[in-house]
mmCIF file of C-alpha atoms in Angstrom:
data_model
loop_
_atom_site.group_PDB
_atom_site.id
_atom_site.type_symbol
_atom_site.label_atom_id
_atom_site.label_comp_id
_atom_site.label_asym_id
_atom_site.label_seq_id
_atom_site.Cartn_x
_atom_site.Cartn_y
_atom_site.Cartn_z
ATOM 1 C CA MET Z 24 -11.308 19.902 16.590
ATOM 2 C CA ALA Z 25 -10.430 16.263 17.241
ATOM 3 C CA ILE Z 26 -10.402 15.074 20.826
ATOM 4 C CA ARG Z 27 -7.103 13.564 21.881
ATOM 5 C CA GLN Z 28 -7.625 10.410 23.902
ATOM 6 C CA LYS Z 29 -5.482 9.678 26.943
ATOM 7 C CA THR Z 30 -3.084 6.780 26.424
ATOM 8 C CA VAL Z 31 -2.983 5.725 30.096
ATOM 9 C CA VAL Z 32 -6.103 5.791 32.259
ATOM 10 C CA THR Z 33 -7.041 4.678 35.756
ATOM 11 C CA ILE Z 34 -10.073 2.421 35.838
ATOM 12 C CA LYS Z 35 -12.075 2.299 39.037
ATOM 13 C CA MET Z 36 -14.152 -0.629 40.234
ATOM 14 C CA SER Z 37 -15.869 -1.469 43.483
ATOM 15 C CA GLY Z 38 -17.490 -4.597 44.761
ATOM 16 C CA PHE Z 39 -19.354 -6.337 47.517
ATOM 17 C CA ALA Z 40 -19.150 -10.007 48.479
ATOM 18 C CA SER Z 41 -22.277 -11.445 50.077
ATOM 19 C CA SER Z 42 -20.758 -14.902 50.630
ATOM 20 C CA HIS Z 43 -17.546 -16.868 50.119
ATOM 21 C CA SER Z 44 -18.321 -17.200 46.395
ATOM 22 C CA HIS Z 45 -20.864 -14.569 45.347
ATOM 23 C CA CYS Z 46 -19.747 -11.016 44.661
ATOM 24 C CA VAL Z 47 -20.933 -8.134 42.535
ATOM 25 C CA VAL Z 48 -18.418 -5.812 40.909
ATOM 26 C CA HIS Z 49 -19.344 -2.344 39.647
ATOM 27 C CA THR Z 50 -17.725 -0.086 37.072
ATOM 28 C CA ARG Z 51 -19.202 2.899 35.253
ATOM 29 C CA ASP Z 52 -22.963 2.273 35.487
ATOM 30 C CA LEU Z 53 -22.664 -1.520 35.141
ATOM 31 C CA SER Z 54 -22.565 -4.522 37.470
ATOM 32 C CA LEU Z 55 -21.032 -7.953 37.018
ATOM 33 C CA THR Z 56 -21.949 -10.950 39.166
ATOM 34 C CA ILE Z 57 -19.216 -13.478 39.879
ATOM 35 C CA ASP Z 58 -20.113 -16.716 41.650
ATOM 36 C CA GLU Z 59 -19.311 -20.402 41.873
ATOM 37 C CA PRO Z 60 -21.447 -23.317 40.718
ATOM 38 C CA ILE Z 61 -23.729 -24.943 43.277
ATOM 39 C CA GLU Z 62 -21.474 -28.012 43.457
ATOM 40 C CA ARG Z 63 -18.675 -25.745 44.753
ATOM 41 C CA GLY Z 64 -20.872 -24.075 47.345
ATOM 42 C CA GLY Z 65 -21.985 -21.136 45.228
ATOM 43 C CA THR Z 66 -25.383 -19.986 44.036
ATOM 44 C CA ASN Z 67 -24.566 -20.190 40.296
ATOM 45 C CA LEU Z 68 -25.658 -16.587 39.660
ATOM 46 C CA GLY Z 69 -22.650 -15.746 37.506
ATOM 47 C CA PHE Z 70 -19.456 -16.997 35.934
ATOM 48 C CA SER Z 71 -16.731 -18.200 38.297
ATOM 49 C CA PRO Z 72 -13.688 -15.942 38.647
ATOM 50 C CA THR Z 73 -11.707 -18.070 36.189
ATOM 51 C CA GLU Z 74 -14.613 -18.265 33.715
ATOM 52 C CA THR Z 75 -14.825 -14.476 33.900
ATOM 53 C CA ALA Z 76 -11.136 -14.250 32.973
ATOM 54 C CA TYR Z 77 -11.640 -16.601 30.006
ATOM 55 C CA ALA Z 78 -14.709 -14.668 28.829
ATOM 56 C CA ALA Z 79 -12.594 -11.502 28.821
ATOM 57 C CA LEU Z 80 -10.413 -13.041 26.096
ATOM 58 C CA VAL Z 81 -13.472 -13.633 23.902
ATOM 59 C CA GLY Z 82 -14.693 -10.080 24.495
ATOM 60 C CA CYS Z 83 -11.307 -8.511 23.809
ATOM 61 C CA THR Z 84 -10.767 -10.595 20.661
ATOM 62 C CA ASN Z 85 -14.190 -9.490 19.424
ATOM 63 C CA THR Z 86 -13.681 -5.791 20.147
ATOM 64 C CA ILE Z 87 -10.078 -5.500 18.965
ATOM 65 C CA GLY Z 88 -10.749 -7.796 16.001
ATOM 66 C CA HIS Z 89 -13.520 -5.508 14.780
ATOM 67 C CA LYS Z 90 -11.418 -2.382 15.369
ATOM 68 C CA CYS Z 91 -8.543 -3.885 13.374
ATOM 69 C CA ALA Z 92 -10.874 -5.045 10.582
ATOM 70 C CA ASP Z 93 -12.405 -1.560 10.354
ATOM 71 C CA LYS Z 94 -8.953 0.055 10.212
ATOM 72 C CA LEU Z 95 -7.936 -2.375 7.432
ATOM 73 C CA GLY Z 96 -11.236 -1.939 5.561
ATOM 74 C CA ILE Z 97 -12.027 -5.658 5.841
ATOM 75 C CA ASP Z 98 -15.558 -6.998 6.314
ATOM 76 C CA ILE Z 99 -15.456 -9.700 9.002
ATOM 77 C CA GLY Z 100 -19.187 -9.528 9.746
ATOM 78 C CA ASN Z 101 -20.227 -11.113 13.016
ATOM 79 C CA LEU Z 102 -17.934 -13.441 14.911
ATOM 80 C CA ASP Z 103 -18.654 -16.785 16.577
ATOM 81 C CA PHE Z 104 -16.308 -18.180 19.229
ATOM 82 C CA GLU Z 105 -15.451 -21.633 20.564
ATOM 83 C CA MET Z 106 -12.834 -21.911 23.290
ATOM 84 C CA GLU Z 107 -11.086 -24.651 25.244
ATOM 85 C CA ILE Z 108 -8.842 -24.012 28.226
ATOM 86 C CA ASP Z 109 -6.352 -26.343 29.917
ATOM 87 C CA PHE Z 110 -6.588 -25.226 33.558
ATOM 88 C CA ASP Z 111 -4.309 -26.634 36.254
ATOM 89 C CA ARG Z 112 -6.622 -26.501 39.274
ATOM 90 C CA ARG Z 113 -4.085 -27.573 41.914
ATOM 91 C CA GLY Z 114 -3.722 -23.931 42.986
ATOM 92 C CA VAL Z 115 -7.425 -23.184 43.446
ATOM 93 C CA LEU Z 116 -7.763 -26.544 45.233
ATOM 94 C CA LEU Z 117 -5.027 -25.307 47.631
ATOM 95 C CA GLN Z 118 -2.866 -28.340 46.841
ATOM 96 C CA GLU Z 119 0.178 -26.354 45.710
ATOM 97 C CA GLU Z 120 1.093 -22.987 44.237
ATOM 98 C CA ILE Z 121 0.927 -23.019 40.434
ATOM 99 C CA GLU Z 122 2.835 -20.297 38.536
ATOM 100 C CA VAL Z 123 0.893 -20.737 35.271
ATOM 101 C CA PRO Z 124 -2.545 -22.160 36.101
ATOM 102 C CA PHE Z 125 -3.918 -21.537 32.604
ATOM 103 C CA LYS Z 126 -1.649 -23.897 30.658
ATOM 104 C CA ALA Z 127 -3.184 -23.451 27.204
ATOM 105 C CA ILE Z 128 -6.080 -21.672 25.550
ATOM 106 C CA ARG Z 129 -7.405 -22.619 22.134
ATOM 107 C CA LEU Z 130 -9.807 -20.084 20.648
ATOM 108 C CA ASP Z 131 -11.566 -20.605 17.326
ATOM 109 C CA VAL Z 132 -13.011 -17.460 15.739
ATOM 110 C CA THR Z 133 -15.439 -17.830 12.836
ATOM 111 C CA ALA Z 134 -16.245 -14.733 10.763
ATOM 112 C CA SER Z 135 -19.474 -14.346 8.777
ATOM 113 C CA GLY Z 136 -18.354 -11.394 6.621
ATOM 114 C CA ALA Z 137 -17.050 -11.195 3.075
ATOM 115 C CA ALA Z 138 -13.376 -11.356 4.107
ATOM 116 C CA ASN Z 139 -11.312 -14.028 2.369
ATOM 117 C CA ASP Z 140 -8.742 -16.238 4.115
ATOM 118 C CA ALA Z 141 -5.846 -13.853 3.465
ATOM 119 C CA GLU Z 142 -7.813 -10.889 4.816
ATOM 120 C CA LEU Z 143 -8.821 -12.862 7.916
ATOM 121 C CA ALA Z 144 -5.163 -13.718 8.468
ATOM 122 C CA GLN Z 145 -4.385 -9.976 8.335
ATOM 123 C CA VAL Z 146 -7.095 -9.205 10.898
ATOM 124 C CA ALA Z 147 -5.874 -12.073 13.096
ATOM 125 C CA ALA Z 148 -2.279 -10.801 13.001
ATOM 126 C CA GLU Z 149 -3.334 -7.254 13.891
ATOM 127 C CA THR Z 150 -5.650 -8.477 16.649
ATOM 128 C CA GLU Z 151 -2.812 -10.518 18.151
ATOM 129 C CA LYS Z 152 -0.680 -7.366 18.306
ATOM 130 C CA TYR Z 153 -3.308 -5.299 20.135
ATOM 131 C CA CYS Z 154 -5.563 -7.580 22.232
ATOM 132 C CA ALA Z 155 -4.633 -6.683 25.820
ATOM 133 C CA VAL Z 156 -6.185 -9.799 27.359
ATOM 134 C CA SER Z 157 -4.387 -12.138 24.963
ATOM 135 C CA LYS Z 158 -1.108 -10.361 25.743
ATOM 136 C CA MET Z 159 -1.779 -10.719 29.475
ATOM 137 C CA TYR Z 160 -2.225 -14.488 29.134
ATOM 138 C CA LYS Z 161 0.794 -14.922 26.836
ATOM 139 C CA ASN Z 162 3.071 -12.809 29.028
ATOM 140 C CA ALA Z 163 1.982 -14.909 32.031
ATOM 141 C CA GLY Z 164 3.182 -18.043 30.238
ATOM 142 C CA THR Z 165 -0.083 -19.379 28.841
ATOM 143 C CA GLU Z 166 0.103 -20.965 25.408
ATOM 144 C CA VAL Z 167 -2.576 -19.095 23.418
ATOM 145 C CA GLU Z 168 -3.659 -20.364 20.009
ATOM 146 C CA VAL Z 169 -6.269 -18.347 18.090
ATOM 147 C CA ASN Z 170 -7.547 -19.642 14.764
ATOM 148 C CA TRP Z 171 -9.662 -17.442 12.487
ATOM 149 C CA THR Z 172 -11.812 -19.073 9.784
ATOM 150 C CA LYS Z 173 -14.609 -18.057 7.449
ATOM 151 C CA LYS Z 174 -18.161 -19.202 8.081
#
């Protein structure tokens, strides 16, 4: 008998902040350290909060990209990522409220598998439809550009 997965779930996290910048967040049996660089008064033990948000886009693109490729029967192999973000820091600098602090994100995805350009375009289109983090950025007003190429 196949197990029917829930379509809406509640995810629980907890955390503890040991300073103005350093905190540890827990979910399941895992921990994530979030911190600021030394030059911003942190201890540099983890990604900053904004870097953590950017990294989530890479992780989601990887996971959903592979799920879509598997569903389509396309071999994308391993993926490499390069990303640039245009970040309006006036909000985090407390200069003024910024509605869309992440102005633009450019993500280049390079696939090592046997997929040709047309197949990669198919995977890219499907990934764009289902990547929750990409949708979150786009719906917040961020211009997101993801380019898939073959290694």
